[in-house]
Every structure is written in C-alpha cells, then in structure tokens.
PDB file of C-alpha atoms in Angstrom:
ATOM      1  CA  UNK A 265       0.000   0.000   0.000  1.00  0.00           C
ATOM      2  CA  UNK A 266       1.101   3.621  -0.503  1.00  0.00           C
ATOM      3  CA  UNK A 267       0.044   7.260   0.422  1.00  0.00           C
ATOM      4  CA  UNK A 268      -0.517  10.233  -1.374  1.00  0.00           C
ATOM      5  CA  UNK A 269      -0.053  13.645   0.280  1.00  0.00           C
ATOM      6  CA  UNK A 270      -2.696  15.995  -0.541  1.00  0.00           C
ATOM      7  CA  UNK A 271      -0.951  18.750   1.777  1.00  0.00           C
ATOM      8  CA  UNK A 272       2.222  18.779   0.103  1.00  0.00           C
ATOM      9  CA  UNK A 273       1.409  22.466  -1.836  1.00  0.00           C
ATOM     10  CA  UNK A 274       1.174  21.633  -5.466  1.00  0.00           C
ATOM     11  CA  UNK A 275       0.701  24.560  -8.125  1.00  0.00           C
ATOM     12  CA  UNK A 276      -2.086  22.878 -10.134  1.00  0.00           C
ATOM     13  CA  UNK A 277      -4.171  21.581  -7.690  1.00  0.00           C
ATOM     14  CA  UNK A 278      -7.189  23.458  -5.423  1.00  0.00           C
ATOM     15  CA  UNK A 279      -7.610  21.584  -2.582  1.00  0.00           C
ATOM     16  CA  UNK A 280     -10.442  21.656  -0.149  1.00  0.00           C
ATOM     17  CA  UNK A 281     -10.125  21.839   3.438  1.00  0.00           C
ATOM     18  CA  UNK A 282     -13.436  20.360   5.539  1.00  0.00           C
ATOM     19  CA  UNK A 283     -12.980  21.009   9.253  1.00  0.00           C
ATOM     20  CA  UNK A 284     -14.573  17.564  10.854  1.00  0.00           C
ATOM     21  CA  UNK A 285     -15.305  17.360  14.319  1.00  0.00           C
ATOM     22  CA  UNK A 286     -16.101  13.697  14.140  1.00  0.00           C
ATOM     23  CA  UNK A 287     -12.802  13.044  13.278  1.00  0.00           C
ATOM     24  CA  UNK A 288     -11.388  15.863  15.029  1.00  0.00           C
ATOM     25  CA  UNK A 289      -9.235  16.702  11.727  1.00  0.00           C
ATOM     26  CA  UNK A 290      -8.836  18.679   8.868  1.00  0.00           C
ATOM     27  CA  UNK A 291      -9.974  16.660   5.655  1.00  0.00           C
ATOM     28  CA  UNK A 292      -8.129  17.702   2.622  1.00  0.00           C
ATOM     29  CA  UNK A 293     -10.192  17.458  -0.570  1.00  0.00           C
ATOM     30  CA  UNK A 294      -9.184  17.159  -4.416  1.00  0.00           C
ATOM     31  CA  UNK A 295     -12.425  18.842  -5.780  1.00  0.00           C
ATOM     32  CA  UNK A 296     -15.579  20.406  -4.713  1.00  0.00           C
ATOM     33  CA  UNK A 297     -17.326  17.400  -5.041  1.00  0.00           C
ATOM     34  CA  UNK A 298     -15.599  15.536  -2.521  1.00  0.00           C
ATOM     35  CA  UNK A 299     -15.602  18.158  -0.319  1.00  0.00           C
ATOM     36  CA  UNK A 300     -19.213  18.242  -0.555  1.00  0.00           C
ATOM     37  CA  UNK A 301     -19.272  14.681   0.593  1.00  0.00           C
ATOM     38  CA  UNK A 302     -17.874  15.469   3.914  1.00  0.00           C
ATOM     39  CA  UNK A 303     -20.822  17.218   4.677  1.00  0.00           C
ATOM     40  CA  UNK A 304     -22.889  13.640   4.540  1.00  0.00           C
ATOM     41  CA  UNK A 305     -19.664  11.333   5.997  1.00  0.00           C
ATOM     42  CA  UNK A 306     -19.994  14.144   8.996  1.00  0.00           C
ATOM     43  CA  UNK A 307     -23.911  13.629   9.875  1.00  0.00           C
ATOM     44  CA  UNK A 308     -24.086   9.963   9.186  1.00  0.00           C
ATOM     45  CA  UNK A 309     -25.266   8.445  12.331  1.00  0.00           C
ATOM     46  CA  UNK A 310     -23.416   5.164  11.466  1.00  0.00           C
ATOM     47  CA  UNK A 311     -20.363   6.470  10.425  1.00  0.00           C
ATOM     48  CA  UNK A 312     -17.949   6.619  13.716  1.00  0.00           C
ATOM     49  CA  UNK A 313     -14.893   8.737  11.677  1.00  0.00           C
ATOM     50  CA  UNK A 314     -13.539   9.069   8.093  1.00  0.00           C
ATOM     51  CA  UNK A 315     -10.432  10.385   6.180  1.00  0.00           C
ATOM     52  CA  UNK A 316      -9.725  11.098   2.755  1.00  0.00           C
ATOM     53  CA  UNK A 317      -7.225   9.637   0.651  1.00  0.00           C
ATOM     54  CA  UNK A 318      -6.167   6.788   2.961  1.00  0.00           C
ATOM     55  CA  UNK A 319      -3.543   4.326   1.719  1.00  0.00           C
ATOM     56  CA  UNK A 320      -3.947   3.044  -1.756  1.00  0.00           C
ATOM     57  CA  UNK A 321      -3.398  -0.793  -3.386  1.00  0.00           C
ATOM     58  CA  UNK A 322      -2.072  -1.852  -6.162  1.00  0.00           C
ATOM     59  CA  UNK A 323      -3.624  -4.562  -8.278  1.00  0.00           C
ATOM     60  CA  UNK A 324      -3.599  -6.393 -11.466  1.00  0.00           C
ATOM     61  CA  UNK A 325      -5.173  -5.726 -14.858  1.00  0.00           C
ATOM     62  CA  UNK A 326      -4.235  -7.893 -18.066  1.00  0.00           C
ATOM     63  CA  UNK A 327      -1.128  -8.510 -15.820  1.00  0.00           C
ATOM     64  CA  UNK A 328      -0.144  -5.148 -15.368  1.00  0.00           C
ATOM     65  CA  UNK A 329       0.297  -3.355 -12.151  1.00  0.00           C
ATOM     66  CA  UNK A 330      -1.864  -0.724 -11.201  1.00  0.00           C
ATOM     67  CA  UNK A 331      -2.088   2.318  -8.656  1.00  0.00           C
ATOM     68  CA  UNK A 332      -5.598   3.400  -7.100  1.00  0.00           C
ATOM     69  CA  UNK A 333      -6.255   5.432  -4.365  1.00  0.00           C
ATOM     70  CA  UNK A 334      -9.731   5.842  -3.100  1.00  0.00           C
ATOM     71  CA  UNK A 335     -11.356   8.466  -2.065  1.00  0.00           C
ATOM     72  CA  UNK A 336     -12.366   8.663   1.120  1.00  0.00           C
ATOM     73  CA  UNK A 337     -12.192   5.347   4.217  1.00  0.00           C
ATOM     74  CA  UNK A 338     -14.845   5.369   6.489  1.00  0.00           C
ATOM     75  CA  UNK A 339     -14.593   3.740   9.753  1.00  0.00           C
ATOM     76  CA  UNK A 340     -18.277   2.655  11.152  1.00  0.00           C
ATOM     77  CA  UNK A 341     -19.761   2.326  14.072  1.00  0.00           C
ATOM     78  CA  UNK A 342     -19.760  -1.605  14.034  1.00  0.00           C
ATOM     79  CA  UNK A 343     -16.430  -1.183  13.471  1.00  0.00           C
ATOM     80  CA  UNK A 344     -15.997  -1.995   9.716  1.00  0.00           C
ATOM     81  CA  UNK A 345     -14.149  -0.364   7.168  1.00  0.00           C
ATOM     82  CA  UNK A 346     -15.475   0.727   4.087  1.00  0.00           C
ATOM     83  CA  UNK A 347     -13.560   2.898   1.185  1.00  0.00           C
ATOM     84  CA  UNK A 348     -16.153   5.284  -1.011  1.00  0.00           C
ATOM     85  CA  UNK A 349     -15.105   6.621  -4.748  1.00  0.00           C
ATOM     86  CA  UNK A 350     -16.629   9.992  -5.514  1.00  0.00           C
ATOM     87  CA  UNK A 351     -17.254  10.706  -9.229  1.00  0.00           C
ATOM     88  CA  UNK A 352     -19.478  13.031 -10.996  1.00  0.00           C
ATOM     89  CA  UNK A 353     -22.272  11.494 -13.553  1.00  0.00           C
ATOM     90  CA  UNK A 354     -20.672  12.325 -16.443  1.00  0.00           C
ATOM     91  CA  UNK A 355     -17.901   9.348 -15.685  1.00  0.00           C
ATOM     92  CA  UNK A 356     -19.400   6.996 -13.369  1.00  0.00           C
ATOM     93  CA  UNK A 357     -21.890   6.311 -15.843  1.00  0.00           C
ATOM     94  CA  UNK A 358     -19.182   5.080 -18.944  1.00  0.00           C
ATOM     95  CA  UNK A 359     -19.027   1.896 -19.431  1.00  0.00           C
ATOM     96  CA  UNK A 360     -14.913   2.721 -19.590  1.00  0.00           C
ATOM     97  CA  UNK A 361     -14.727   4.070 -16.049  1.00  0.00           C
ATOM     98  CA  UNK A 362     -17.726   0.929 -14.775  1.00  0.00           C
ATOM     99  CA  UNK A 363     -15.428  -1.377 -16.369  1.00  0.00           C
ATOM    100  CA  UNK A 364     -11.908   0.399 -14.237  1.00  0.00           C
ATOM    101  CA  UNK A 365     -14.588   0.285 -10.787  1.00  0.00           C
ATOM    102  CA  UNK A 366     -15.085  -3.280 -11.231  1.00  0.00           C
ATOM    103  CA  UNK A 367     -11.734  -4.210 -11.360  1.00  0.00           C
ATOM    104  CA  UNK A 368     -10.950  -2.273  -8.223  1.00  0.00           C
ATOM    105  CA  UNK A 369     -13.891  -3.378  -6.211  1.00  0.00           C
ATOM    106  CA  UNK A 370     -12.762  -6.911  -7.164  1.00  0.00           C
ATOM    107  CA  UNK A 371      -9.307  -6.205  -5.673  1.00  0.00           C
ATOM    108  CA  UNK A 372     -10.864  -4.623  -2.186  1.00  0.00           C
ATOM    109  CA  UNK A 373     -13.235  -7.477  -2.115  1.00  0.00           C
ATOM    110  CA  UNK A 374      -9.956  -9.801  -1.969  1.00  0.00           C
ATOM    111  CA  UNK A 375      -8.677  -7.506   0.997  1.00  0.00           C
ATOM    112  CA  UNK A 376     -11.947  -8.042   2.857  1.00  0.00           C
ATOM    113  CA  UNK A 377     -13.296  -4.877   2.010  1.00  0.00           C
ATOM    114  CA  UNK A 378     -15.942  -2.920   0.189  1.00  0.00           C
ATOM    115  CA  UNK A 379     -15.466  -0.360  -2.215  1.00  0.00           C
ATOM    116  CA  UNK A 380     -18.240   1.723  -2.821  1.00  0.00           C
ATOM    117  CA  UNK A 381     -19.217   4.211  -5.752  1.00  0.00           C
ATOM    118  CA  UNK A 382     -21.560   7.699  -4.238  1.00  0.00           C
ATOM    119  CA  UNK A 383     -22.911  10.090  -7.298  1.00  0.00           C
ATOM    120  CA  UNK A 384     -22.777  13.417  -7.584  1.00  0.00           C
ATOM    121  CA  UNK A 385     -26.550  13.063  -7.764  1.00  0.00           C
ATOM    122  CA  UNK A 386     -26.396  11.122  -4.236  1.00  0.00           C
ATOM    123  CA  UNK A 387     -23.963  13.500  -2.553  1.00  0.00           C
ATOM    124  CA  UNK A 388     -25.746  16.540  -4.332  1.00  0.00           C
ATOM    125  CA  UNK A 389     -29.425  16.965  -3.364  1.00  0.00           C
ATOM    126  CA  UNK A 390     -30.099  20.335  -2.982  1.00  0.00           C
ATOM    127  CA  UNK A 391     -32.298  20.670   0.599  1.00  0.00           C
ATOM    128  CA  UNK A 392     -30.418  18.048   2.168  1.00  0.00           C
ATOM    129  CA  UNK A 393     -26.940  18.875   1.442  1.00  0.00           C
ATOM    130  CA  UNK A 394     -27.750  22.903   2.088  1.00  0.00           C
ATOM    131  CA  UNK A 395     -29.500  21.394   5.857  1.00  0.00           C
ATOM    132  CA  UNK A 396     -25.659  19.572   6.018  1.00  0.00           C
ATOM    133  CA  UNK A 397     -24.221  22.779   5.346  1.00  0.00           C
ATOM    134  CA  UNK A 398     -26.489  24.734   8.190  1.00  0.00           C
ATOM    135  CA  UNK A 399     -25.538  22.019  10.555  1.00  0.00           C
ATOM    136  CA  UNK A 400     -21.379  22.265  10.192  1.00  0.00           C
ATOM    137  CA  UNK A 401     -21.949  25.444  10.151  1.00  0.00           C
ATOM    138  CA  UNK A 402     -22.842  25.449  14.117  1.00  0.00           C
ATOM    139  CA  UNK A 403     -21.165  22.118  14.823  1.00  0.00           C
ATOM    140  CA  UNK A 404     -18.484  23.979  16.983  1.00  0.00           C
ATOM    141  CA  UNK A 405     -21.300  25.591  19.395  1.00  0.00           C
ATOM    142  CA  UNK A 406     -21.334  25.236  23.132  1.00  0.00           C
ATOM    143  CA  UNK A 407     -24.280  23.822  24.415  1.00  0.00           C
ATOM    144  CA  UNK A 408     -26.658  26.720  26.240  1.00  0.00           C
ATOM    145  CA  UNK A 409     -29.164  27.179  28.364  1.00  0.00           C
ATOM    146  CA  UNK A 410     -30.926  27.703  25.217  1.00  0.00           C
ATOM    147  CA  UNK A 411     -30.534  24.080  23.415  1.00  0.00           C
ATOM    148  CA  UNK A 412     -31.404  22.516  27.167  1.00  0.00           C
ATOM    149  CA  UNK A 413     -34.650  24.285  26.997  1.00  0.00           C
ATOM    150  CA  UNK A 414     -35.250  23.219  23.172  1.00  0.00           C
ATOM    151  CA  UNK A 415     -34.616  19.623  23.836  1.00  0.00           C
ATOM    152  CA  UNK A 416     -36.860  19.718  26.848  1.00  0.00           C
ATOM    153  CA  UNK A 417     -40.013  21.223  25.140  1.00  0.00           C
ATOM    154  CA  UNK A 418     -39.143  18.503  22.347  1.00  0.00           C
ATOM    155  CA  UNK A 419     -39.372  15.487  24.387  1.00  0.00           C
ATOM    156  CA  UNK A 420     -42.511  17.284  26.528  1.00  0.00           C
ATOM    157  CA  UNK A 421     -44.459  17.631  23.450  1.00  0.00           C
ATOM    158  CA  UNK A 422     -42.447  14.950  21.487  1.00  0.00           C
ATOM    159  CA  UNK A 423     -43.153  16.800  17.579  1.00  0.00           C
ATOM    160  CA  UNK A 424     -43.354  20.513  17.009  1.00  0.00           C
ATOM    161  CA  UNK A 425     -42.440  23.114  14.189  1.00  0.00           C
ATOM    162  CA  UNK A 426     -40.120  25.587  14.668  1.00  0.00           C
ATOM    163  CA  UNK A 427     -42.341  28.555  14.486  1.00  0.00           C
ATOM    164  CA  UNK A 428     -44.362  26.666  17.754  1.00  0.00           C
ATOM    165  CA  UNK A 429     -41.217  26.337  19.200  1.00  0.00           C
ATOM    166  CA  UNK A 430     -40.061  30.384  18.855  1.00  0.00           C
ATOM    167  CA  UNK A 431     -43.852  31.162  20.119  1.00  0.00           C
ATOM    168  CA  UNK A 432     -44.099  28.986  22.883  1.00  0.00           C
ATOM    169  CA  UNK A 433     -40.483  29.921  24.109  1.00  0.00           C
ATOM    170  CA  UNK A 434     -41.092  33.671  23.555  1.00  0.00           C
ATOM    171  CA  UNK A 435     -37.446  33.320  20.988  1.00  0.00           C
ATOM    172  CA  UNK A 436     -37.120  34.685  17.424  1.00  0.00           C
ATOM    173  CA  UNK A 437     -37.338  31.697  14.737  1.00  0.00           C
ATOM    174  CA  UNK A 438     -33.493  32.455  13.834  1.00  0.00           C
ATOM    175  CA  UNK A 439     -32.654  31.246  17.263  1.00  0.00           C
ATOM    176  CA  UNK A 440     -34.749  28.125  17.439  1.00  0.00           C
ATOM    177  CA  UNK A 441     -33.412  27.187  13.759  1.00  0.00           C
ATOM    178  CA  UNK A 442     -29.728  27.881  14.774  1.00  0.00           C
ATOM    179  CA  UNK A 443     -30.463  25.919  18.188  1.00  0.00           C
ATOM    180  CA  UNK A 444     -32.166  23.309  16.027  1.00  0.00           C
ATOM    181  CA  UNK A 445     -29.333  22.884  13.961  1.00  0.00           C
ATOM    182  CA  UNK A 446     -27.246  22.490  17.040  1.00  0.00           C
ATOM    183  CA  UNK A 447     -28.855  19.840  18.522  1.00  0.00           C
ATOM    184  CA  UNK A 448     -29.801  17.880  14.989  1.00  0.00           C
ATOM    185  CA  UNK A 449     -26.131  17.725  14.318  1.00  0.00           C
ATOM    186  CA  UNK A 450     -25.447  15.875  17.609  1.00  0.00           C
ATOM    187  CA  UNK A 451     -28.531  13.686  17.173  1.00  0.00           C
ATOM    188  CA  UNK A 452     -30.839  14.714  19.887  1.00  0.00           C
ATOM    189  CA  UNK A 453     -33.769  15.825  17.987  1.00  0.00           C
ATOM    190  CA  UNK A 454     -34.594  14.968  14.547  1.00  0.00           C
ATOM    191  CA  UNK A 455     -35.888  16.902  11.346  1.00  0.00           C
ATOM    192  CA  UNK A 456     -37.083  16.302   7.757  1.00  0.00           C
ATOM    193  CA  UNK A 457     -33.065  17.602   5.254  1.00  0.00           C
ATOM    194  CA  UNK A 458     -34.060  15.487   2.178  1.00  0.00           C
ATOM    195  CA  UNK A 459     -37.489  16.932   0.729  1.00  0.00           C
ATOM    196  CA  UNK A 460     -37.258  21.157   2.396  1.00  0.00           C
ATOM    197  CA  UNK A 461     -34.986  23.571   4.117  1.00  0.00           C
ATOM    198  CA  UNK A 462     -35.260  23.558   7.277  1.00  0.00           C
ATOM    199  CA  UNK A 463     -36.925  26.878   8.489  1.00  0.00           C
ATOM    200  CA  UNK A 464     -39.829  27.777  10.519  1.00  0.00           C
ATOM    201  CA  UNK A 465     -42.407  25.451   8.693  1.00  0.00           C
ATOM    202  CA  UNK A 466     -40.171  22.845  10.065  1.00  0.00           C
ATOM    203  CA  UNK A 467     -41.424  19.920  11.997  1.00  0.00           C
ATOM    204  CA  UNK A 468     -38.831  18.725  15.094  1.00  0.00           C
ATOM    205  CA  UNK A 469     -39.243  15.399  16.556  1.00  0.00           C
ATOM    206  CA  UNK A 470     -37.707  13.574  19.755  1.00  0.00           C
ATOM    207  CA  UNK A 471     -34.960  11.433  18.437  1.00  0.00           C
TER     208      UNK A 471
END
C-alpha cells in the first residue's frame, strides 16, 4: 500500500479543506465534489470517523500493475471499514470508467473490504446537502441554556415546528433554527433535510 499527500502544496491543484469534528481533523479534498461529501460522511449516524485519501493498493489488470487510491475510508460504528469513490455522472456512468470500478472493487473485495461508488446526484441533493451545510456550520457551538430548553419542550411535546417552538419559548425563529441545527447535528432531535430547508415550517421530533 502507498500514500498520497494531498498537503504537500502543489501549483495545479485546489484543494479543499473540511474542518470535521467527528474526526477531530482537517480533511483535505481534491475537488468540490468531494468536499461536498464530507458534509454527509460528517452527519451519518453510522459512520464513527472518516479520512480522505487513505492508503492506496495496487492490483492487477491484463497482468499489469496498477495504482488506485480511493477516495475517502470510512470507519463505522460496528467497526468496519469501508472505502467510497466519488465521481461526478458524467464518468461513473461510462461503461470505460464501470469497467476500471469493477476491477478495483474486485481487488478490495480480496482484501476483505468494500469499495463503494456515491454520485454526484447522491452527494448533491439540494435541501439536504444545504441542511448539512447549516448544521457544520454550528457544529463547533457550546451547548446553552438555550438548546437545554429546546430539547426539553421537544421530548414534553415529542413533535413541534419551529415557528411553535419560537412562540411557545417567547425566541425569534433564527434562534430556534440555529439551536435546532445544534442539537440535529449531535442527534438529539430529529428533522425532515431530504425533501425542504429547514426553516420555521419545520417539523422537530424527539430522536
């Protein structure tokens, strides 16, 4: 196996930096794309940590050796590891490139592993990757008086929506989102990311 260094500086690269308090690192990132995917890796409730480029095999093809480095290892909860390929649609869906994955998931398989392919259409669905976004962005905020007061009217009254929430605690509906978003991204209370932003219309469940 062998590494690459994505923070050796190189001139012709832009590489993206995702601050992960799961795996209390720094995640460097080749493209946009990838960096999106941190975003889901971070809020996965059975992911336990993750890293990108981890080390990379070498394997056979028509008896030629070849280099491959995936994208991104994910350690789970359970314990097992998993490696995850990010590619946008307009190359994971070539027969070329499905022909390449194959290969390589063959050679994981044969390490006791699974490699697995995510989609920009997977990683890139607009309400639920924008919810991601809110939640990282207050992942690094001290829990308050505040959040204790949210998460008690939540199990009280066990499913609300956030403009209930700001009425019944006399708080503006910016706060209750932001505390919302807070105590989402730690698992505490749950919301609908995948079908509408998450605003005031918002219903917030017990978890």
């Amino acid at each position: 196996m062998y590494t690459r260094n994505l923070r050796k500086p190189s001139p012709s690269k832009n590489i993206y930096k995702f601050a992960s308090r799961k795996s209390h690192s720094t995640i460097m990132c080749e493209s946009g794309l990838e960096f999106d995917a941190c975003f889901h890796l971070e809020f996965s409730p059975t992911i336990a940590a993750f890293e990108s480029q981890p080390h990379g095999i070498e394997y056979l093809v028509d008896g030629k050796v070849r280099r491959y480095t995936p994208d991104f290892k994910v350690v789970k909860n359970t314990g097992e590891i998993e490696y995850i390929e990010i590619k946008p649609e307009r190359i994971h869906t070539t027969e070329k490139f499905r022909n390449e994955f194959e290969k390589k998931r063959a050679a994981y398989s044969e390490l006791g592993y699974k490699l697995i392919l995510v989609s920009e259409k997977q990683i890139r669905n607009q309400h639920l990757l924008s919810n991601l976004k809110t939640l990282h962005r207050f992942s690094n905020t001290t829990l308050s008086d505040v959040h204790k007061k949210v998460l008690e009217l939540v199990k009280k009254v066990k499913s609300l929506s956030i403009r209930q929430m700001a009425a019944k605690m006399n708080l503006v509906i910016g706060e209750c989102i932001a505390a919302c978003a807070v105590l989402i991204g730690i698992g505490a209370i749950t919301a609908d990311l995948v079908t509408e932003p998450l605003c005031e219309h918002s219903l917030i469940n017990e978890n």
